Short mmCIF file of C-alpha atoms and ligand atoms in Angstrom, two decimals:
data_model
loop_
_atom_site.label_atom_id
_atom_site.label_comp_id
_atom_site.label_asym_id
_atom_site.label_seq_id
_atom_site.Cartn_x
_atom_site.Cartn_y
_atom_site.Cartn_z
CA MET Z 21 19.54 8.31 -2.28
CA LYS Z 22 19.01 5.37 -4.61
CA PRO Z 23 20.13 1.78 -4.08
CA PRO Z 24 23.15 0.42 -5.91
CA PRO Z 25 22.41 -2.06 -8.73
CA PHE Z 26 21.37 -5.58 -7.77
CA TYR Z 27 20.13 -8.77 -9.33
CA TYR Z 28 16.41 -9.30 -8.89
CA ALA Z 29 14.30 -12.40 -9.17
CA ALA Z 30 10.63 -12.87 -8.36
CA PRO Z 31 9.95 -16.59 -7.92
CA ALA Z 32 6.36 -17.81 -7.89
CA THR Z 33 6.70 -20.58 -5.32
CA VAL Z 34 8.49 -21.23 -2.04
CA SER Z 35 10.53 -24.03 -3.59
CA GLU Z 36 11.74 -21.74 -6.41
CA ALA Z 37 12.66 -19.12 -3.82
CA LEU Z 38 14.59 -21.69 -1.80
CA SER Z 39 16.55 -22.94 -4.80
CA LEU Z 40 17.45 -19.35 -5.75
CA LEU Z 41 18.64 -18.76 -2.18
CA SER Z 42 20.83 -21.84 -2.20
CA GLU Z 43 22.04 -21.32 -5.78
CA HIS Z 44 23.32 -17.81 -4.92
CA ARG Z 45 24.31 -18.41 -1.30
CA GLU Z 46 27.89 -17.20 -1.95
CA SER Z 47 26.47 -13.76 -2.80
CA GLU Z 48 24.41 -13.60 0.41
CA PRO Z 49 21.04 -13.07 -1.27
CA ARG Z 50 18.38 -11.08 0.58
CA VAL Z 51 14.71 -11.88 0.67
CA LEU Z 52 12.37 -8.95 -0.15
CA ALA Z 53 8.93 -9.02 1.49
CA GLY Z 54 6.95 -5.78 1.97
CA GLY Z 55 10.13 -3.78 1.52
CA GLN Z 56 9.03 -1.31 4.19
CA SER Z 57 12.23 -1.84 6.18
CA LEU Z 58 14.59 -3.28 3.58
CA VAL Z 59 14.08 -0.69 0.82
CA PRO Z 60 14.66 2.34 3.11
CA LEU Z 61 17.89 0.61 4.21
CA MET Z 62 18.83 0.06 0.56
CA ASN Z 63 17.97 3.67 -0.35
CA PHE Z 64 20.28 4.81 2.44
CA ARG Z 65 22.83 2.23 1.27
CA LEU Z 66 22.95 0.84 4.78
CA ALA Z 67 22.05 -2.47 3.16
CA HIS Z 68 23.43 -3.28 -0.28
CA PRO Z 69 22.45 -6.79 -1.25
CA THR Z 70 23.70 -7.82 -4.69
CA HIS Z 71 20.94 -10.43 -5.04
CA VAL Z 72 17.35 -9.74 -4.08
CA ILE Z 73 14.75 -12.52 -4.06
CA ASP Z 74 11.29 -10.95 -4.07
CA LEU Z 75 8.56 -13.02 -2.36
CA ASN Z 76 5.67 -10.84 -3.53
CA LYS Z 77 4.67 -13.29 -6.28
CA VAL Z 78 4.72 -16.26 -3.91
CA THR Z 79 0.96 -16.33 -3.41
CA GLU Z 80 1.09 -19.55 -1.36
CA LEU Z 81 2.65 -17.51 1.48
CA SER Z 82 -0.25 -15.10 1.67
CA PHE Z 83 -3.02 -16.73 3.69
CA LEU Z 84 -4.88 -16.84 6.97
CA ARG Z 85 -6.20 -20.16 8.23
CA SER Z 86 -8.06 -20.94 11.38
CA ASP Z 87 -8.81 -24.40 12.65
CA ASP Z 88 -10.30 -24.90 16.12
CA GLY Z 89 -9.33 -21.36 17.00
CA ARG Z 90 -5.71 -22.06 16.09
CA LEU Z 91 -4.57 -19.42 13.62
CA THR Z 92 -1.93 -19.96 10.96
CA ILE Z 93 -0.71 -16.90 9.11
CA GLY Z 94 1.37 -17.01 5.93
CA ALA Z 95 4.55 -14.93 6.12
CA MET Z 96 3.54 -12.72 3.17
CA THR Z 97 0.19 -11.76 4.69
CA ARG Z 98 0.06 -7.96 4.78
CA GLN Z 99 -0.09 -6.29 8.15
CA ALA Z 100 -3.23 -4.40 7.02
CA VAL Z 101 -5.06 -7.72 6.64
CA LEU Z 102 -4.69 -8.44 10.37
CA GLU Z 103 -6.73 -5.50 11.62
CA ARG Z 104 -9.50 -6.09 9.07
CA SER Z 105 -9.83 -9.83 9.55
CA ALA Z 106 -12.72 -11.09 11.68
CA GLU Z 107 -10.79 -14.35 12.17
CA VAL Z 108 -7.86 -12.49 13.70
CA ARG Z 109 -10.04 -10.29 15.88
CA LEU Z 110 -11.76 -13.39 17.19
CA GLY Z 111 -8.88 -15.84 17.38
CA ALA Z 112 -6.01 -13.49 18.23
CA PRO Z 113 -7.39 -10.14 19.37
CA LEU Z 114 -3.98 -9.25 20.83
CA LEU Z 115 -2.51 -9.47 17.33
CA ALA Z 116 -5.32 -7.39 15.81
CA GLU Z 117 -4.85 -4.70 18.45
CA ALA Z 118 -1.07 -4.59 17.96
CA ALA Z 119 -1.30 -4.56 14.16
CA GLY Z 120 -3.22 -1.29 14.21
CA MET Z 121 -0.26 0.31 15.98
CA ILE Z 122 2.32 -0.59 13.33
CA ALA Z 123 3.24 2.56 11.43
CA HIS Z 124 0.41 3.92 9.26
CA GLU Z 125 -2.02 2.21 6.95
CA PRO Z 126 -0.08 2.84 3.69
CA ILE Z 127 2.92 1.07 5.28
CA ARG Z 128 0.71 -1.77 6.51
CA HIS Z 129 -0.73 -2.21 3.01
CA ARG Z 130 2.68 -3.55 1.96
CA GLY Z 131 4.48 -4.52 5.17
CA THR Z 132 4.13 -8.21 5.95
CA VAL Z 133 3.74 -10.29 9.09
CA GLY Z 134 6.78 -12.42 8.25
CA GLY Z 135 8.87 -9.37 7.33
CA SER Z 136 8.26 -7.69 10.66
CA ILE Z 137 9.14 -10.85 12.60
CA ALA Z 138 12.21 -11.69 10.48
CA HIS Z 139 13.45 -8.10 10.62
CA ALA Z 140 13.22 -8.20 14.46
CA ASP Z 141 13.38 -4.49 15.13
CA PRO Z 142 13.72 -4.22 18.93
CA ALA Z 143 10.79 -1.77 19.00
CA ALA Z 144 8.48 -3.66 16.62
CA GLU Z 145 5.09 -4.84 17.90
CA LEU Z 146 4.73 -8.24 16.22
CA PRO Z 147 7.77 -9.92 17.82
CA ALA Z 148 6.34 -9.07 21.26
CA VAL Z 149 2.96 -10.47 20.23
CA ALA Z 150 4.60 -13.66 18.91
CA LEU Z 151 6.40 -14.09 22.24
CA ALA Z 152 3.36 -13.44 24.43
CA MET Z 153 1.24 -15.83 22.36
CA ASP Z 154 3.85 -18.63 22.30
CA ALA Z 155 3.82 -18.53 18.53
CA GLU Z 156 5.58 -21.19 16.50
CA LEU Z 157 7.58 -19.87 13.58
CA VAL Z 158 8.05 -22.14 10.60
CA ALA Z 159 11.28 -21.80 8.62
CA ALA Z 160 11.92 -23.52 5.29
CA SER Z 161 15.18 -24.11 3.45
CA GLY Z 162 16.59 -26.55 0.93
CA ARG Z 163 17.33 -28.77 3.94
CA GLY Z 164 13.67 -29.01 4.91
CA GLU Z 165 11.35 -27.35 7.36
CA ARG Z 166 11.74 -26.65 11.06
CA VAL Z 167 9.53 -25.12 13.71
CA ILE Z 168 11.11 -22.53 15.99
CA PRO Z 169 9.33 -21.48 19.19
CA ALA Z 170 9.11 -17.69 19.40
CA THR Z 171 11.00 -17.83 22.72
CA GLU Z 172 14.04 -19.17 20.82
CA PHE Z 173 13.67 -16.95 17.75
CA PHE Z 174 14.64 -13.41 18.79
CA LEU Z 175 18.34 -13.28 19.64
CA GLY Z 176 19.21 -9.57 19.62
CA PRO Z 177 18.65 -6.35 17.71
CA PHE Z 178 17.72 -7.32 14.12
CA THR Z 179 19.01 -10.83 14.84
CA THR Z 180 16.95 -14.01 14.74
CA ALA Z 181 17.47 -17.77 14.73
CA LEU Z 182 16.85 -17.84 10.95
CA GLU Z 183 19.77 -19.19 8.90
CA PRO Z 184 20.77 -17.19 5.80
CA ASP Z 185 19.23 -19.77 3.46
CA GLU Z 186 15.98 -19.98 5.42
CA VAL Z 187 12.67 -18.32 4.62
CA LEU Z 188 10.10 -17.73 7.32
CA THR Z 189 6.97 -19.29 5.84
CA GLU Z 190 4.31 -19.20 8.51
CA VAL Z 191 3.39 -18.11 11.99
CA ARG Z 192 1.28 -20.48 14.10
CA LEU Z 193 -0.70 -19.11 17.00
CA PRO Z 194 -2.28 -21.42 19.57
CA ALA Z 195 -5.91 -20.88 20.50
CA ALA Z 196 -6.48 -18.91 23.68
CA PRO Z 197 -10.23 -18.76 24.28
CA GLY Z 198 -11.50 -16.58 27.08
CA THR Z 199 -8.17 -14.88 27.62
CA GLY Z 200 -7.98 -11.18 28.44
CA TYR Z 201 -5.52 -9.33 26.23
CA ALA Z 202 -3.99 -5.90 25.77
CA PHE Z 203 -1.35 -4.29 23.62
CA VAL Z 204 -0.35 -0.81 24.79
CA GLU Z 205 2.55 1.36 23.76
CA PHE Z 206 4.04 4.80 24.07
CA SER Z 207 5.40 6.52 20.97
CA ARG Z 208 6.53 10.10 20.46
CA THR Z 209 4.26 10.71 17.50
CA HIS Z 210 1.26 8.83 16.21
CA GLY Z 211 2.29 5.91 13.99
CA ASN Z 212 5.93 6.06 14.90
CA PHE Z 213 7.89 3.16 16.33
CA ALA Z 214 7.10 2.76 20.03
CA LEU Z 215 9.59 3.72 22.70
CA VAL Z 216 8.13 0.92 24.78
CA GLY Z 217 5.31 -1.50 24.02
CA VAL Z 218 3.69 -4.22 26.13
CA ALA Z 219 1.76 -7.33 25.09
CA ALA Z 220 -0.25 -8.95 27.86
CA LEU Z 221 -2.47 -12.03 28.08
CA LEU Z 222 -4.29 -12.96 31.24
CA GLU Z 223 -6.51 -15.91 32.10
CA LEU Z 224 -8.75 -16.17 35.14
CA ASP Z 225 -9.03 -19.34 37.16
CA GLY Z 226 -12.05 -18.96 39.41
CA ASP Z 227 -11.52 -15.72 41.28
CA ARG Z 228 -7.73 -15.90 40.88
CA ILE Z 229 -5.40 -15.05 38.05
CA GLY Z 230 -4.61 -18.30 36.25
CA ARG Z 231 -1.95 -17.88 33.63
CA ALA Z 232 -0.38 -14.60 32.53
CA ALA Z 233 1.92 -13.94 29.58
CA LEU Z 234 3.83 -10.71 29.27
CA ALA Z 235 6.21 -9.54 26.54
CA LEU Z 236 7.90 -6.21 25.90
CA CYS Z 237 9.29 -4.37 22.92
CA GLY Z 238 11.58 -1.35 23.02
CA ALA Z 239 12.75 -2.16 26.54
CA GLY Z 240 15.71 -4.35 25.61
CA PRO Z 241 17.98 -5.42 22.74
CA CYS Z 242 15.06 -7.36 21.25
CA ALA Z 243 11.51 -8.26 22.17
CA LEU Z 244 11.50 -10.22 25.42
CA ARG Z 245 9.26 -12.28 27.69
CA VAL Z 246 9.21 -11.31 31.37
CA THR Z 247 8.64 -14.65 33.04
CA GLU Z 248 9.33 -13.58 36.61
CA ALA Z 249 6.42 -11.17 36.53
CA GLU Z 250 4.27 -13.91 34.95
CA ARG Z 251 5.10 -16.31 37.82
CA LEU Z 252 4.22 -13.66 40.36
CA LEU Z 253 0.81 -13.19 38.75
CA ALA Z 254 -0.09 -16.86 38.44
CA GLY Z 255 -2.42 -17.77 41.30
CA ALA Z 256 -2.55 -14.22 42.69
CA SER Z 257 -5.76 -12.47 43.58
CA PRO Z 258 -6.65 -9.81 41.01
CA ASP Z 259 -7.92 -7.52 43.79
CA GLY Z 260 -4.62 -7.07 45.62
CA ASP Z 261 -1.58 -5.28 44.32
CA ALA Z 262 -0.30 -8.19 42.25
CA ILE Z 263 -0.41 -6.11 39.06
CA GLY Z 264 1.56 -3.26 40.59
CA GLU Z 265 4.16 -5.70 41.90
CA ALA Z 266 4.35 -7.48 38.56
CA ALA Z 267 5.03 -4.14 36.87
CA GLU Z 268 7.93 -3.48 39.28
CA VAL Z 269 9.32 -6.97 38.74
CA ALA Z 270 8.97 -6.72 34.95
CA ALA Z 271 11.06 -3.56 34.86
CA ALA Z 272 13.64 -4.72 37.41
CA GLY Z 273 16.80 -5.97 35.77
CA LEU Z 274 16.10 -4.27 32.45
CA THR Z 275 18.61 -1.75 31.14
CA PRO Z 276 17.05 -0.16 28.09
CA SER Z 277 19.55 1.87 26.08
CA SER Z 278 19.43 5.63 25.80
CA ASP Z 279 19.05 7.01 22.29
CA ALA Z 280 18.05 10.19 20.46
CA HIS Z 281 14.41 9.67 21.41
CA ALA Z 282 14.58 8.92 25.13
CA SER Z 283 16.91 8.08 27.99
CA GLY Z 284 17.10 4.55 29.29
CA GLU Z 285 15.78 5.78 32.59
CA PHE Z 286 12.66 7.22 30.94
CA LYS Z 287 12.06 3.96 29.04
CA LEU Z 288 12.30 2.05 32.30
CA ARG Z 289 9.67 4.29 33.84
CA LEU Z 290 7.49 3.83 30.76
CA THR Z 291 7.91 0.06 31.03
CA ARG Z 292 6.62 0.04 34.60
CA ILE Z 293 3.62 2.23 33.76
CA TYR Z 294 2.70 0.48 30.53
CA VAL Z 295 3.01 -3.03 32.01
CA GLN Z 296 0.60 -1.92 34.69
CA ARG Z 297 -1.83 -0.50 32.11
CA ALA Z 298 -1.60 -3.57 29.90
CA LEU Z 299 -2.31 -5.92 32.80
CA GLU Z 300 -5.21 -3.82 34.06
CA THR Z 301 -6.80 -3.79 30.60
CA ALA Z 302 -6.19 -7.51 30.08
CA LEU Z 303 -7.73 -8.26 33.48
CA ALA Z 304 -10.81 -6.14 32.79
CA ARG Z 305 -11.27 -7.87 29.44
CA ALA Z 306 -10.81 -11.32 30.98
CA GLN Z 307 -13.52 -10.46 33.51
CA ASP Z 308 -15.77 -9.17 30.71
CA ARG Z 309 -15.29 -12.29 28.63
CA ARG Z 310 -16.70 -14.70 31.17
CA MET L 9 9.11 -12.77 -13.34
CA PRO L 10 12.03 -11.02 -15.07
CA GLU L 11 13.28 -12.66 -18.28
CA THR L 12 16.99 -12.08 -17.69
CA PRO L 13 17.54 -13.99 -14.48
CA MET L 14 21.04 -13.36 -13.27
CA SER L 15 22.85 -11.65 -16.16
CA PRO L 16 26.61 -10.76 -16.16
CA THR L 17 26.30 -7.56 -14.12
CA PRO L 18 23.36 -6.40 -12.05
CA MET L 19 23.40 -3.18 -14.10
CA SER L 20 22.76 -5.07 -17.32
CA GLN L 21 19.85 -7.01 -15.86
CA ARG L 22 16.79 -5.26 -17.18
CA HIS L 23 13.15 -6.13 -16.80
CA ARG L 24 10.37 -5.54 -19.28
CA ILE L 25 7.36 -4.44 -17.29
CA THR L 26 3.80 -3.49 -18.14
CA VAL L 27 2.13 -1.12 -15.73
CA THR L 28 -1.31 0.43 -16.03
CA VAL L 29 -1.10 4.02 -14.82
CA ASN L 30 -4.29 6.05 -14.59
CA GLY L 31 -6.02 3.62 -16.93
CA GLN L 32 -3.31 3.65 -19.59
CA SER L 33 -0.99 0.72 -20.12
CA HIS L 34 2.76 1.42 -20.36
CA GLU L 35 5.47 -1.01 -21.35
CA ARG L 36 9.04 -0.12 -20.41
CA GLU L 37 12.39 -1.63 -19.55
CA VAL L 38 13.72 -0.91 -16.10
CA GLU L 39 16.74 -1.70 -13.99
CA SER L 40 16.03 -3.70 -10.81
CA ARG L 41 16.84 -0.75 -8.60
CA ARG L 42 14.46 1.67 -10.35
CA LEU L 43 12.12 3.03 -7.68
CA LEU L 44 8.46 3.21 -8.64
CA VAL L 45 8.41 6.97 -7.95
CA ASP L 46 11.34 7.53 -10.33
CA PHE L 47 9.68 5.34 -12.93
CA LEU L 48 6.54 7.49 -12.74
CA ARG L 49 8.37 10.82 -12.71
CA ASP L 50 11.27 10.20 -15.06
CA ASP L 51 10.15 7.41 -17.39
CA LEU L 52 6.46 8.34 -17.67
CA HIS L 53 6.93 12.08 -16.99
CA LEU L 54 4.16 12.09 -14.42
CA LYS L 55 5.49 14.58 -11.90
CA GLY L 56 2.53 14.36 -9.53
CA ALA L 57 4.08 11.96 -7.04
CA HIS L 58 6.77 13.95 -5.22
CA ILE L 59 9.94 12.75 -3.59
CA GLY L 60 10.57 13.93 -0.05
CA CYS L 61 12.34 11.64 2.38
CA GLU L 62 12.87 8.56 0.19
CA HIS L 63 12.51 6.26 3.15
CA GLY L 64 8.80 5.89 3.69
CA VAL L 65 8.24 8.54 6.35
CA CYS L 66 6.66 11.59 4.69
CA GLY L 67 4.06 10.21 2.28
CA THR L 68 4.39 12.79 -0.49
CA CYS L 69 5.20 9.95 -2.92
CA THR L 70 1.85 8.23 -2.15
CA VAL L 71 0.17 6.51 -5.09
CA LEU L 72 -2.59 3.91 -5.17
CA CYS L 73 -1.54 0.41 -6.18
CA ASN L 74 -4.56 -1.70 -7.10
CA GLY L 75 -6.64 0.82 -5.14
CA GLU L 76 -4.51 0.86 -1.96
CA SER L 77 -2.21 3.68 -0.90
CA ILE L 78 1.48 2.82 -0.89
CA ARG L 79 4.80 4.70 -0.70
CA SER L 80 6.21 4.69 -4.22
CA CYS L 81 9.68 5.59 -2.90
CA ILE L 82 10.09 2.22 -1.18
CA THR L 83 8.58 0.07 -3.91
CA PHE L 84 10.59 -0.97 -6.97
CA ALA L 85 9.12 -0.33 -10.42
CA VAL L 86 9.68 -3.99 -11.35
CA GLN L 87 7.34 -4.92 -8.49
CA ALA L 88 4.54 -2.90 -10.13
CA ASP L 89 4.62 -5.17 -13.19
CA GLY L 90 0.98 -6.02 -13.93
CA ALA L 91 -0.38 -3.59 -11.33
CA GLU L 92 -2.79 -0.69 -11.67
CA ILE L 93 -1.30 2.51 -10.37
CA THR L 94 -3.27 5.70 -9.73
CA THR L 95 -1.43 8.99 -9.39
CA VAL L 96 -2.79 12.42 -8.52
CA GLU L 97 -2.97 13.20 -12.25
CA ALA L 98 -6.02 10.91 -12.43
CA LEU L 99 -8.15 13.17 -10.25
CA ALA L 100 -8.83 16.20 -12.45
CA SER L 101 -10.28 15.80 -15.90
CA GLY L 102 -8.51 18.35 -18.05
CA ALA L 103 -9.01 21.78 -16.52
CA VAL L 104 -11.89 20.58 -14.35
CA LEU L 105 -10.76 19.85 -10.84
CA HIS L 106 -12.00 16.86 -8.87
CA PRO L 107 -14.42 17.94 -6.09
CA LEU L 108 -11.75 17.01 -3.55
CA GLN L 109 -9.26 19.29 -5.30
CA GLU L 110 -11.84 22.08 -5.43
CA ALA L 111 -12.27 21.70 -1.69
CA PHE L 112 -8.49 21.90 -1.12
CA TRP L 113 -8.47 25.05 -3.25
CA GLU L 114 -11.34 26.71 -1.45
CA LYS L 115 -10.45 25.69 2.10
CA GLN L 116 -6.78 26.46 1.53
CA GLY L 117 -5.80 22.90 2.25
CA LEU L 118 -2.32 23.66 1.01
CA GLN L 119 0.36 26.30 1.20
CA CYS L 120 3.51 25.24 -0.66
CA GLY L 121 1.73 22.22 -2.13
CA PHE L 122 4.56 19.77 -1.67
CA CYS L 123 2.54 17.32 0.41
CA THR L 124 -0.66 17.85 -1.60
CA PRO L 125 -0.48 14.98 -4.12
CA GLY L 126 -0.04 12.49 -1.30
CA MET L 127 -2.70 14.15 0.86
CA LEU L 128 -5.20 14.12 -2.00
CA LEU L 129 -4.70 10.45 -2.81
CA ARG L 130 -4.77 9.40 0.83
CA ALA L 131 -7.98 11.41 1.37
CA TYR L 132 -9.45 10.02 -1.84
CA GLU L 133 -8.72 6.47 -0.68
CA MET L 134 -10.27 7.15 2.72
CA LEU L 135 -13.43 8.63 1.21
CA GLN L 136 -13.88 5.64 -1.10
CA ARG L 137 -14.19 3.49 2.01
CA ASP L 138 -15.98 5.96 4.25
CA PRO L 139 -17.78 8.74 2.33
CA ASP L 140 -18.91 10.52 5.49
CA PRO L 141 -16.09 10.51 8.06
CA ASP L 142 -15.89 12.75 11.12
CA ALA L 143 -12.99 15.12 11.73
CA ALA L 144 -11.22 12.71 14.08
CA THR L 145 -11.30 9.94 11.48
CA VAL L 146 -9.89 12.27 8.84
CA ARG L 147 -7.15 13.42 11.20
CA GLU L 148 -6.23 9.82 11.99
CA GLY L 149 -6.30 8.90 8.29
CA ILE L 150 -4.00 11.66 7.07
CA ALA L 151 -1.58 11.14 9.98
CA SER L 152 0.35 8.95 7.53
CA ASN L 153 1.35 12.05 5.55
CA LEU L 154 3.50 14.94 6.72
CA CYS L 155 2.82 18.61 5.98
CA ARG L 156 5.33 21.24 7.00
CA CYS L 157 3.09 24.23 6.26
CA THR L 158 -0.57 24.07 7.12
CA GLY L 159 -0.70 22.68 10.64
CA TYR L 160 -3.16 20.13 9.20
CA GLN L 161 -6.31 21.93 10.35
CA PHE L 162 -7.07 23.35 6.89
CA ILE L 163 -6.38 19.97 5.33
CA VAL L 164 -8.90 18.30 7.65
CA ASP L 165 -11.42 21.05 6.78
CA ALA L 166 -10.74 20.52 3.07
CA VAL L 167 -11.20 16.75 3.26
CA LEU L 168 -14.50 17.14 5.13
CA ASP L 169 -15.68 19.68 2.58
CA GLY L 170 -14.50 17.46 -0.27
CA ALA L 171 -16.40 14.54 1.23
CA GLU L 172 -19.56 16.61 1.22
CA ARG L 173 -19.04 17.66 -2.39
CA MET L 174 -18.40 14.08 -3.44
CA ARG L 175 -21.54 12.87 -1.67
CA ALA L 176 -23.58 15.63 -3.30
CA GLY L 177 -22.10 14.74 -6.67
CA ALA L 178 -22.85 11.05 -6.16
CA SER L 179 -26.47 11.65 -5.20
CA ALA L 180 -26.98 14.13 -8.06
CA ALA L 181 -25.58 11.54 -10.46
CA ALA L 182 -27.87 8.89 -8.99
CA ALA L 183 -30.90 11.24 -9.26
CA SER L 184 -30.22 12.02 -12.90
CA GLY L 185 -29.87 8.30 -13.54
CA SER L 186 -26.42 8.90 -14.92
CA ALA L 187 -23.99 6.01 -14.82
CA GLU L 188 -21.17 8.53 -14.51
CA THR L 189 -19.58 8.71 -11.08
CA VAL L 190 -17.83 11.72 -9.62
CA ASP L 191 -14.58 9.93 -9.22
CA SER L 192 -14.17 8.92 -12.84
C1 FAD P 13 7.60 5.13 8.19
C2 FAD P 13 7.65 3.75 8.74
C3 FAD P 13 7.18 3.50 10.02
C4 FAD P 13 7.22 2.22 10.56
N1 FAD P 13 6.72 2.03 11.81
C5 FAD P 13 6.71 0.77 12.33
C6 FAD P 13 6.18 0.51 13.62
O1 FAD P 13 5.68 1.40 14.30
N2 FAD P 13 6.23 -0.75 14.09
C7 FAD P 13 6.75 -1.78 13.34
O2 FAD P 13 6.77 -2.92 13.82
N3 FAD P 13 7.25 -1.57 12.12
C8 FAD P 13 7.24 -0.32 11.60
N4 FAD P 13 7.74 -0.14 10.34
C9 FAD P 13 8.35 -1.27 9.64
C10 FAD P 13 7.31 -2.12 8.92
O3 FAD P 13 6.45 -2.76 9.83
C11 FAD P 13 7.95 -3.17 8.02
O4 FAD P 13 6.94 -3.61 7.18
C12 FAD P 13 8.53 -4.38 8.71
O5 FAD P 13 9.51 -4.03 9.65
C13 FAD P 13 9.25 -5.29 7.72
O6 FAD P 13 8.34 -6.03 7.00
P1 FAD P 13 8.40 -6.06 5.42
O7 FAD P 13 7.43 -7.07 4.99
O8 FAD P 13 8.24 -4.70 4.90
O9 FAD P 13 9.86 -6.67 5.19
P2 FAD P 13 11.09 -6.19 4.30
O10 FAD P 13 11.38 -4.77 4.52
O11 FAD P 13 10.88 -6.65 2.91
O12 FAD P 13 12.22 -7.10 4.95
C14 FAD P 13 12.78 -6.82 6.21
C15 FAD P 13 13.87 -7.84 6.53
O13 FAD P 13 13.32 -9.13 6.81
C16 FAD P 13 13.78 -10.11 5.87
N5 FAD P 13 12.61 -10.93 5.54
C17 FAD P 13 11.39 -10.45 5.16
N6 FAD P 13 10.52 -11.48 5.00
C18 FAD P 13 11.21 -12.61 5.27
C19 FAD P 13 10.85 -14.01 5.28
N7 FAD P 13 9.60 -14.40 5.00
N8 FAD P 13 11.80 -14.89 5.59
C20 FAD P 13 13.06 -14.50 5.90
N9 FAD P 13 13.46 -13.20 5.91
C21 FAD P 13 12.55 -12.28 5.60
C22 FAD P 13 14.33 -9.32 4.70
O14 FAD P 13 15.35 -10.04 4.02
C23 FAD P 13 14.85 -8.07 5.38
O15 FAD P 13 16.11 -8.33 5.93
C24 FAD P 13 7.73 1.14 9.78
C25 FAD P 13 8.20 1.37 8.49
C26 FAD P 13 8.16 2.66 7.96
C27 FAD P 13 8.66 2.88 6.58
S1 FES P 14 9.29 10.27 -0.36
FE1 FES P 14 8.22 8.44 -0.06
S2 FES P 14 7.55 8.60 1.95
FE2 FES P 14 8.78 10.36 1.76
S1 FES P 15 1.48 22.54 2.04
FE1 FES P 15 3.60 22.68 2.27
S2 FES P 15 4.07 20.69 3.01
FE2 FES P 15 1.94 20.69 3.07
#
């Protein structure tokens, strides 16, 4: 199908975009980024915004900056840039690994970092990465700018802490030198949305596990952090069965929904197995990196 | 930036765009909701890009936008203002097929042909970056595009054969000192 008619504007700056959003707030304007989720929804007429504000000409939102290992990524940075960037591979290898699993390259050529995070598909990779990395998400509106911790950003399926007049402008990732990382996922076919995905970060402290961060996608109503499993890992010996126990704890209490692709029970089983794999890989990489 | 910001009805808001398609510049007026694939097929009468799923899944609408493959069914024409678009029509010159097309012909890299324009452009893009890929790389690369007929094996064979032809063409051109490249 084709979308119904809509007003379209392509501002060149963030401030122009923000004034358009506030000027037309009665009409509930929609921001257009890569369009790789929004336009399919519009073609299906599941979304029918009457006002579309296209951010593709806002060049100031398309950047990658790294200072002291701390990465800042503009919201309009294409997903394809992540996997090709040496800065990302070095500063946020978890993000580089996850980016390669988003859809296929032609989608990643247009799909953006900010779009994926703002869209908040429960099965999307980047929200889980943002959570595991303790990302800070910067939102701008006519009222100013605020910084939202990733842990307070994802509220439910396709629901975030962003207000209707806010634009996500950048994603800030803290430096994590020497940390082992892994993003693993199970999907039915190559390049499809994952049934379950796991982002893991693991630091060693002497011969013990120091800090661990673990986030899931596909296993709940939105991406989520599994802090109980993280606590269990902190201080544990990597040689024992801490990882196996953490995988059990991570899955306990989750009730993933059944859908056309898999039963909730199967997703739970996947969660256990993939948490285990993610932690094992992250541990091996942490040991390698010393 | 469109000239008619928020006119009385969204229908009446039209945008004058200039798009370079296969090296030729086109100026047209489009509605906001005009999809790039419909612009190419219906306004420019370039029927190469096909329409399959219309939601980004199948890849038969693939075109190159400033050299990168995109789905033209989930991009609006107004967003292509100022861009360079390449469609499958750019590959052959007149009746002479591009080496990649010859390879598809000879290796039977198609049956019904519905996926072929997208497959060709995706393969072409891949070979620009990596002129000598192995079968696994080709398989991974074309995984973005669906084919309901061939089972993909013949397409992988065709892309590998096409790569060889393109490399041979490139080195022959270099040997003869010609500035002409095979992909022109
Ligand atoms: C075939 C196919 C397969 C896919 N597979 C995957 C996959 O495996 N994993 C995955 O994660 N994704 C997948 N995607 C989705 C893809 O990653 C999208 O690019 C992403 O979900 C949305 O990003 P976008 O830039 O395209 O945003 P858009 O589609 O333009 O926007 C999505 C939503 O976010 C809002 N938005 C966008 N940017 C901002 C901003 N800066 N501030 C505020 N709001 C904003 C929009 O208003 C809209 O509501 C797939 C898409 C397709 C078509
Ligand atoms: S028609 Fe565009 S991806 Fe299927
Ligand atoms: S040849 Fe028929 S879809 Fe590929």
